[in-house]
Coordinates of C-alpha atoms in Angstrom, one line a residue:
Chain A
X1 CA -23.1 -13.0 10.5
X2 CA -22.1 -10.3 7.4
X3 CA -22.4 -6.9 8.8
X4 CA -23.5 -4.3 5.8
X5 CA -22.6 -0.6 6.4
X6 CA -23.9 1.7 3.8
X7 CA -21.8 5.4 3.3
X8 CA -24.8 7.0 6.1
X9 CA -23.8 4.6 8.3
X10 CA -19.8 5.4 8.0
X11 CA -20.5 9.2 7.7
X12 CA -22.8 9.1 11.1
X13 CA -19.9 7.2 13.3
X14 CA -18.0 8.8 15.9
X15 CA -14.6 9.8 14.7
X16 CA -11.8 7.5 16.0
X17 CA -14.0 4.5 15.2
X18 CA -14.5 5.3 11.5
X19 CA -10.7 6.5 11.1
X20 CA -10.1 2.9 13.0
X21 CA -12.2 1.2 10.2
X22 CA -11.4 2.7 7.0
X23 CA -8.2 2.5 7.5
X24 CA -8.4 -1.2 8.0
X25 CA -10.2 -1.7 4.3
X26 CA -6.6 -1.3 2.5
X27 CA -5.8 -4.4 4.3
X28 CA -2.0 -5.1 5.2
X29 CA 0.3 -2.6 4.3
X30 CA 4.0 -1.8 4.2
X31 CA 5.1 0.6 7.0
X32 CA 8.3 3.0 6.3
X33 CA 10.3 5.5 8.4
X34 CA 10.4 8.6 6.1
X35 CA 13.7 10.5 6.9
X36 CA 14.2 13.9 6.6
X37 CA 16.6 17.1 7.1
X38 CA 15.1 20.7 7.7
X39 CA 17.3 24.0 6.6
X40 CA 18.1 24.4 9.7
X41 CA 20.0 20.9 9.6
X42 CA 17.2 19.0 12.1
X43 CA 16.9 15.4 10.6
X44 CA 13.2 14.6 10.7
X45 CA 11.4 11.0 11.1
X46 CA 8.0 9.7 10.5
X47 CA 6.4 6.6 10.3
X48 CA 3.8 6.8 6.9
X49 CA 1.9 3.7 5.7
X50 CA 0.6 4.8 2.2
X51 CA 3.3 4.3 0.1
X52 CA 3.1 2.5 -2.9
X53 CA 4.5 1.3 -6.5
X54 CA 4.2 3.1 -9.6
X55 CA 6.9 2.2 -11.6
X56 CA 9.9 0.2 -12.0
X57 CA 11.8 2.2 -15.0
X58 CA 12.1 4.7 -14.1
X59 CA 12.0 3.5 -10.7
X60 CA 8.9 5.8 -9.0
X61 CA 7.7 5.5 -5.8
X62 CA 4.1 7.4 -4.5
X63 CA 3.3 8.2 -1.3
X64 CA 0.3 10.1 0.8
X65 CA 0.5 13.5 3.0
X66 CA -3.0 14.3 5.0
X67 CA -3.9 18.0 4.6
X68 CA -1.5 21.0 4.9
X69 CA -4.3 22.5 7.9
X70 CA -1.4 21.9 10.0
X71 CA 3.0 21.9 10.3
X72 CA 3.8 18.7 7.7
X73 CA 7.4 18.9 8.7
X74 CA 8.2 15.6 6.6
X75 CA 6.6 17.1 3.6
X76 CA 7.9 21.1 3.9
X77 CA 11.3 19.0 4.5
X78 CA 11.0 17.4 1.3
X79 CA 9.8 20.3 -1.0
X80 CA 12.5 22.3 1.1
X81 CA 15.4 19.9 0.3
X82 CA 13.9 17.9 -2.6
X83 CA 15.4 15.0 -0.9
X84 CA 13.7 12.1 1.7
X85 CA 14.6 8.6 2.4
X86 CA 12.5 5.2 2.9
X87 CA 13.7 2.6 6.0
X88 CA 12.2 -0.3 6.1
X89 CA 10.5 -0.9 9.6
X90 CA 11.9 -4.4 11.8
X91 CA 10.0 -6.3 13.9
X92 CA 12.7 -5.3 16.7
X93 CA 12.1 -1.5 16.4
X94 CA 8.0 -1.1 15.9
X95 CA 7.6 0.5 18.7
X96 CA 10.1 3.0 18.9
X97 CA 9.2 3.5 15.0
X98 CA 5.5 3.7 16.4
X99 CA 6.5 6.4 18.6
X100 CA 7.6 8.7 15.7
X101 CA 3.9 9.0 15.1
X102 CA 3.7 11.7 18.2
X103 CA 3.4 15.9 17.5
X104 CA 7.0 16.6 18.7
X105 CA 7.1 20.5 18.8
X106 CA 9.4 21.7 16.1
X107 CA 12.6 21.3 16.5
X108 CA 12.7 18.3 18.0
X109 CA 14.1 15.5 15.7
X110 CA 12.5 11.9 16.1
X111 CA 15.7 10.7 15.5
X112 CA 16.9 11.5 19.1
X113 CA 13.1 11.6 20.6
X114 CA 12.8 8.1 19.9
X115 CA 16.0 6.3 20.0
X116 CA 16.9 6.2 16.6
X117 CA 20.7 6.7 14.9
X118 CA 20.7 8.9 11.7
X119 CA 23.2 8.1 9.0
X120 CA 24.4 9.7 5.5
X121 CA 25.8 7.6 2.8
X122 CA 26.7 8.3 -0.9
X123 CA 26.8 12.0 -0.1
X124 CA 22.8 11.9 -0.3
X125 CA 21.4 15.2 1.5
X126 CA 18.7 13.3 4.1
X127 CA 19.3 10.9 6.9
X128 CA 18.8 6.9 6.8
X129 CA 17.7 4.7 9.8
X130 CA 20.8 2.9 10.5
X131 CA 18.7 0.1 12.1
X132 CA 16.6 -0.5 9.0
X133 CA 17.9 -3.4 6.9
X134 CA 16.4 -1.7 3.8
X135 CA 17.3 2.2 3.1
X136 CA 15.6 4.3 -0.2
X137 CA 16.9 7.3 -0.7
X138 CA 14.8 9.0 -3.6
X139 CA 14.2 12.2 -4.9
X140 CA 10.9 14.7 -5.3
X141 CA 9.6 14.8 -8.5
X142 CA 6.1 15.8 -8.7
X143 CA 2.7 16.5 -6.8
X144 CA -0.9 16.1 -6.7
X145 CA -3.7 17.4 -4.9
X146 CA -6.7 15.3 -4.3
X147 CA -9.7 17.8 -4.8
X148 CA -11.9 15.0 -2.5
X149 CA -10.3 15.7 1.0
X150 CA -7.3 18.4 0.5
X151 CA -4.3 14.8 0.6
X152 CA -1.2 15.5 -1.3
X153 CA 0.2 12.5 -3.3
X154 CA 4.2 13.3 -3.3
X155 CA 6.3 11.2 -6.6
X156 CA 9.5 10.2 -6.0
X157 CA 12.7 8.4 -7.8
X158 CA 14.6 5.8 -6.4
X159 CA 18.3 7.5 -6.1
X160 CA 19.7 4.8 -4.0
X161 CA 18.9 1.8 -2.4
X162 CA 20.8 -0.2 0.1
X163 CA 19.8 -3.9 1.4
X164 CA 21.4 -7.0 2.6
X165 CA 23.1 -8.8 -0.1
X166 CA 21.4 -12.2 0.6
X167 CA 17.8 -11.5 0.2
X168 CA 18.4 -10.4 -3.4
X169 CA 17.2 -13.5 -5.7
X170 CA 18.6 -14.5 -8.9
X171 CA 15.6 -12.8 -10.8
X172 CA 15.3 -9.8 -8.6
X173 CA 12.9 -10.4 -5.9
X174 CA 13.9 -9.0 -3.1
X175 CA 12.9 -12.0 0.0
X176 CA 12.0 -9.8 2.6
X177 CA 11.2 -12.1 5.2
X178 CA 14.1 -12.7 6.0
X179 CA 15.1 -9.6 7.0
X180 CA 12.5 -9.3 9.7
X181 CA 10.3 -6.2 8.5
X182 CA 6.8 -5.9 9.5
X183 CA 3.4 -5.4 7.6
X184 CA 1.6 -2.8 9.1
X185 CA -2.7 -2.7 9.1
X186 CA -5.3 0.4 10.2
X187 CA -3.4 2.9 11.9
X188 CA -1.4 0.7 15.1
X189 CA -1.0 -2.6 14.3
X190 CA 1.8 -4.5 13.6
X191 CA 2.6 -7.7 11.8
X192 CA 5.2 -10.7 11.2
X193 CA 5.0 -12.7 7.3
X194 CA 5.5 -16.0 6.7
X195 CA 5.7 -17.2 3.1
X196 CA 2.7 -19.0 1.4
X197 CA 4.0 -19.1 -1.8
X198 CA 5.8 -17.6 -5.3
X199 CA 3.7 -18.1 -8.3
X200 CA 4.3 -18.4 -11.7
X201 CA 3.8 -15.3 -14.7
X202 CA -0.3 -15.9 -15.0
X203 CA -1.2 -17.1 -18.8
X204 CA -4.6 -17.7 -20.4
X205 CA -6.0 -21.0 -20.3
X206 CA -2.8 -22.1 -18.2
X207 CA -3.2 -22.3 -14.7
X208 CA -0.9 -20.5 -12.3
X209 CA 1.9 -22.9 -10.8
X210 CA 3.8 -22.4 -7.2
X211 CA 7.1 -21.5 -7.8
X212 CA 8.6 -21.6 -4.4
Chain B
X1 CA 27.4 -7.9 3.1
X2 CA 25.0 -4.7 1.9
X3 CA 24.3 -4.1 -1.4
X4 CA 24.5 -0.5 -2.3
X5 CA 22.6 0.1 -6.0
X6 CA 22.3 3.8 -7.9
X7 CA 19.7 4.7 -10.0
X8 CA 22.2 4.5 -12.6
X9 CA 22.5 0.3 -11.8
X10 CA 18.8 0.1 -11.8
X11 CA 18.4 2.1 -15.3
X12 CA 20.7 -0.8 -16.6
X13 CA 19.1 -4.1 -15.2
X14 CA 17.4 -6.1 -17.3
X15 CA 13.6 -5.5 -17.5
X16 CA 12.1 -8.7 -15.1
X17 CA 14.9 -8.0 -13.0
X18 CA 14.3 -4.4 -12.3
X19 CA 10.2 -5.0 -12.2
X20 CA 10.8 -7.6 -9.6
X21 CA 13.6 -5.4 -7.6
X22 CA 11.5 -2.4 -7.5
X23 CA 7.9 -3.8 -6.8
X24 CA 9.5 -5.2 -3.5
X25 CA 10.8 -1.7 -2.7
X26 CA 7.2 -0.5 -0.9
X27 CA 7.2 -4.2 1.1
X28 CA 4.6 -6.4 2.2
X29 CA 1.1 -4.7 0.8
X30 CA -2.1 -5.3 0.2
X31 CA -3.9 -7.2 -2.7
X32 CA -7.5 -6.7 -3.7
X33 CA -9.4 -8.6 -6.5
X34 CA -11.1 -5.9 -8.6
X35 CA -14.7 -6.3 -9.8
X36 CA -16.4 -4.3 -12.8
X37 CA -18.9 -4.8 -15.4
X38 CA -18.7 -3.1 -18.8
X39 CA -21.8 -1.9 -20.7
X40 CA -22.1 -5.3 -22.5
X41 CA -22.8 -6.8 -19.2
X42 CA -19.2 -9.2 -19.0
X43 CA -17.7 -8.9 -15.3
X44 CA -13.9 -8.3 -14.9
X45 CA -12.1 -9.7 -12.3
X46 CA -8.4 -7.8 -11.8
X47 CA -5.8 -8.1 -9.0
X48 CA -4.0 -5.0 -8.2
X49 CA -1.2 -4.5 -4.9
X50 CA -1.5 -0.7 -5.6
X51 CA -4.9 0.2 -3.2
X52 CA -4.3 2.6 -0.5
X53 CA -5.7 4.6 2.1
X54 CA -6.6 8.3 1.0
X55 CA -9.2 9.5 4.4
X56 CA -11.8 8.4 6.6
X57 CA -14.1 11.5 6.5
X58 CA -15.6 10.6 3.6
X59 CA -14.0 7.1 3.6
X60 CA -11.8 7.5 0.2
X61 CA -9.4 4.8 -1.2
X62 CA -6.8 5.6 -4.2
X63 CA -5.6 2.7 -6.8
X64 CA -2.7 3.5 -9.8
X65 CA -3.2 1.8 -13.0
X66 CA -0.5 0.9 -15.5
X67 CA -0.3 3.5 -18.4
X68 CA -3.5 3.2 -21.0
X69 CA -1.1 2.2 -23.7
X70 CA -2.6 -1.6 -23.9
X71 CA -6.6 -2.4 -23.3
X72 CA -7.5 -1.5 -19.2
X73 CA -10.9 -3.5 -18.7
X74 CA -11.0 -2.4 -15.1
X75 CA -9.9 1.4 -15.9
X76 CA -12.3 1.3 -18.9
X77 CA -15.3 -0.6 -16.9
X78 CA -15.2 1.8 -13.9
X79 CA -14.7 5.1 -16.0
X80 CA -18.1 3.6 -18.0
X81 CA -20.1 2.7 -14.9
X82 CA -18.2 4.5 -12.1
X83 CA -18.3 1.7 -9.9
X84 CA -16.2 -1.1 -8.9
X85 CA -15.5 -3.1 -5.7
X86 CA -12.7 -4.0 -3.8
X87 CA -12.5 -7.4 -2.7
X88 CA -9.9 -8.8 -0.1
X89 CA -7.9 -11.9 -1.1
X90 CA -8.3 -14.9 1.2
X91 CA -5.5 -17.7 1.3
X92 CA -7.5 -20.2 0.1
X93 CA -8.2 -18.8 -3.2
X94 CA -4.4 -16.9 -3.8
X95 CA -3.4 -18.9 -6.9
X96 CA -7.0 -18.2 -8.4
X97 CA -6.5 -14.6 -7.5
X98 CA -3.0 -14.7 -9.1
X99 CA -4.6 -16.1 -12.3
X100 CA -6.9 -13.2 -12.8
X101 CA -3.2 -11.0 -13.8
X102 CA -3.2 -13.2 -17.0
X103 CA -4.1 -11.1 -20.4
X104 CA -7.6 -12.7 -21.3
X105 CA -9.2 -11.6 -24.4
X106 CA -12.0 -9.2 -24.3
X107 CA -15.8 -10.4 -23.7
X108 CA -13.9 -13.1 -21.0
X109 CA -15.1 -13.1 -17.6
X110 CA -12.1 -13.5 -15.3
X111 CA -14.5 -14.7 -12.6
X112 CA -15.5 -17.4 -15.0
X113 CA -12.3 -18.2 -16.6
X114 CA -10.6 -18.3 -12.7
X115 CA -13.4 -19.8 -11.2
X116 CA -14.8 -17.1 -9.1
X117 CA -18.4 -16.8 -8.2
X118 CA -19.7 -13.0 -9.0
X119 CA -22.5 -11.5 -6.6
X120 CA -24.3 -8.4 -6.9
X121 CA -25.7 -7.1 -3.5
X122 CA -27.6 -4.0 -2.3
X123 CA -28.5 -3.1 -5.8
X124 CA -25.0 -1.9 -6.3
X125 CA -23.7 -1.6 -10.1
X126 CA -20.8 -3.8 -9.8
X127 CA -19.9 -7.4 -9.0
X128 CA -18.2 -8.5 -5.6
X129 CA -16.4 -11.7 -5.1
X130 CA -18.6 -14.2 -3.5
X131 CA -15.9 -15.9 -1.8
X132 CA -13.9 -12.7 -0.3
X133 CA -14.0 -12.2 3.3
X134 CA -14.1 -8.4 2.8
X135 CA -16.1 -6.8 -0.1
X136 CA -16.1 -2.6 -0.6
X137 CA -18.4 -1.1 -3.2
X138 CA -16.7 2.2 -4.5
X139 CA -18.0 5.1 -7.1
X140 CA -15.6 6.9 -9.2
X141 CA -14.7 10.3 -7.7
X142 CA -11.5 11.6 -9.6
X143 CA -8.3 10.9 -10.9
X144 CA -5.0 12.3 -11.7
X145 CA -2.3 11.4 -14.4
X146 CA 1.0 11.1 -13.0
X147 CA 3.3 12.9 -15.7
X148 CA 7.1 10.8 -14.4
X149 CA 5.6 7.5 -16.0
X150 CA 2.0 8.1 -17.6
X151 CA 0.3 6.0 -14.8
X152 CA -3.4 6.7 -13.5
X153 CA -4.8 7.5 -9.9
X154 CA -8.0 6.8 -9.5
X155 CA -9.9 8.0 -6.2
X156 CA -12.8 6.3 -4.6
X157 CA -15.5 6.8 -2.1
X158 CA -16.9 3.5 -0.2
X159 CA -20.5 2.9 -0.6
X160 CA -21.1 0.1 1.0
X161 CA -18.6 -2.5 3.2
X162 CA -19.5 -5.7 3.9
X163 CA -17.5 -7.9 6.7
X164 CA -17.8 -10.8 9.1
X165 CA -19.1 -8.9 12.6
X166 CA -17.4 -11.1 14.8
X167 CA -13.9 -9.2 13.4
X168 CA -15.1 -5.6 14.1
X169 CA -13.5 -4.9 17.6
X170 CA -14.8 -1.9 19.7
X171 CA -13.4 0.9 18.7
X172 CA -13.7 0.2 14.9
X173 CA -10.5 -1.8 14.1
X174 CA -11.4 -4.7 11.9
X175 CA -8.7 -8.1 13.0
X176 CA -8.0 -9.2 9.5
X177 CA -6.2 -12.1 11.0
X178 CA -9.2 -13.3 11.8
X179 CA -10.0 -13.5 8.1
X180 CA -7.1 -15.3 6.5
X181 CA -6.2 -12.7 4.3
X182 CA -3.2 -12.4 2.6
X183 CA -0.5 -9.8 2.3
X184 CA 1.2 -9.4 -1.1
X185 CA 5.2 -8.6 -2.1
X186 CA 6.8 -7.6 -5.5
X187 CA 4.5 -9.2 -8.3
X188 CA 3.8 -12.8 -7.7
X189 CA 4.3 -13.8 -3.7
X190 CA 2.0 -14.0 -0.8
X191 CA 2.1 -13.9 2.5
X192 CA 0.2 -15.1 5.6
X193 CA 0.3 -12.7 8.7
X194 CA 0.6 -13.0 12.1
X195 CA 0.1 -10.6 15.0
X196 CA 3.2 -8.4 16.7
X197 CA 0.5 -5.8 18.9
X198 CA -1.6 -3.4 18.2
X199 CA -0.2 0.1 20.4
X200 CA -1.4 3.1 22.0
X201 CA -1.6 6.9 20.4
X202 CA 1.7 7.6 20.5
X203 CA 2.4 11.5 22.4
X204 CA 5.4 13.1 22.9
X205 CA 7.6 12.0 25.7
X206 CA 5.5 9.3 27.1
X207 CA 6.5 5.7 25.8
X208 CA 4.3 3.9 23.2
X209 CA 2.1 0.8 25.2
X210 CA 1.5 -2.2 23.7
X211 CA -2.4 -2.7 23.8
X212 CA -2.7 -6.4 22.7

């Protein structure tokens, strides 16, 4: 049985539903751990699940901040410092990365609230999940603000990037499965990936072959 | 062994290599087939891995386009008609999805050429995928040029949402599991998903539970 819901019907529903359900329409997502240092030297740590590709030279990364009505301490930290970094979640750690989602008052760094260790490498000014087998650390480079509903969409460049050596393939892919990261989908569930398949470069009038 | 890379390494990689690297950088995400019409009538088909979650309240979704430097049907179809749909990519039909990246001429019909059936439902202005466990209907609502690399957001509003009923649980997740649909990574692989949990709110000092 297809259920139809017109925009009414989604505009009418109570709140936690409707969030539940939009947020499931963008399907499986990636889910980072943004890290973060304040001026006063607290190391921030949220978990965001809009971040996406928008560029590979010069390597850009976009990701998006609900409205400034109240404290945004990962994004004040970022304009503040210009600096934030990407972790990779792993299925060992969802739910201590889960817990990074709750209003800690400020001062309080996620880091500690929630179990995880902080580390700096290649003199880069914000703090990296230790735990995460994939670490970005990028920097801000521009804004936008979506007249719609009051988001932010924050650029930034890829300044470093760390990984285990083994996943990188001969062309570049990077085979993430085998590090154990998760997918994330609506706004608390979690996900393990198995491989269906690599495909070929898509041609006209040639049909797409499995790689791998 | 960890591989540690500067932006200055990724500048210098070859092209393929760097697309591939970099794509993989914002993990397992989603993959939509989009549907459009142009004002001759022809129906595009596209896949994109760049759809994300803007808000609930109204229910808006953002998608980044390449820079308009080549022909964008899709961009082009739904800044003509200022609709388009979303529709959710099912494993059956990944290697026809994939196929729909190839550069067909102008006047093709990528649901044609890749073998998808085209459905037009509750009168709205844009084809869905007949096949695709999950169809959105969208109008046009703005968009913003991103100045680091010349791509294109495009924000849109959900019109209508059409889904099996028996995946809607009560409190308005949807269980795409249920579905079979896929997750995507980098350019050209797929993934099939399985559940970790879904867990509570998360609040300061009380431990995240794991629902189901």
């Amino acid at each position: 049985m297809i259920q139809h819901l017109k925009l009414e019907d989604i505009l009418q529903m109570e709140r936690f539903f409707r969030m539940n359900l939009i947020n499931a329409l963008t399907g499986f997502k990636s889910v980072h751990l943004v890290g973060t240092q304040n001026n006063q030297g607290v190391n921030n740590l949220g978990i965001f699940n809009a971040v996406f590709h928008l560029g590979a030279n010069p390597p850009l990364i976009g990701m998006i901040f609900r409205p400034l009505t109240i404290p945004r301490h990962t994004y004040e930290n970022i304009k503040s410092s210009g600096h934030y970094t990407l972790n990779m979640v792993h299925a060992s750690f969802v739910e201590m990365a889960h817990q990074t989602s709750a209003k800690y008052e400020a001062g309080t760094s996620e880091f500690e609230a929630c179990g995880f260790q902080p580390v700096f490498k290649a003199d880069f000014k914000a703090p990296f999940v230790e735990a995460s087998p994939v670490k970005i650390g990028l920097s801000y480079v521009e804004e936008h603000h979506i007249a719609a509903n009051d988001t932010i969409m924050v650029v930034g460049r890829v300044e470093h990037l760390f990984f285990p050596r083994e996943i990188l393939g001969e062309k570049g892919h990077l085979n993430l499965e085998k590090t154990g990261v998760v997918a994330g989908l609506g706004l608390d569930s979690y996900y393990e990936l198995s491989k269906l398949g690599r495909y070929s470069y898509a041609r006209p009038h040639e049909p797409t072959k499995k790689i791998q």
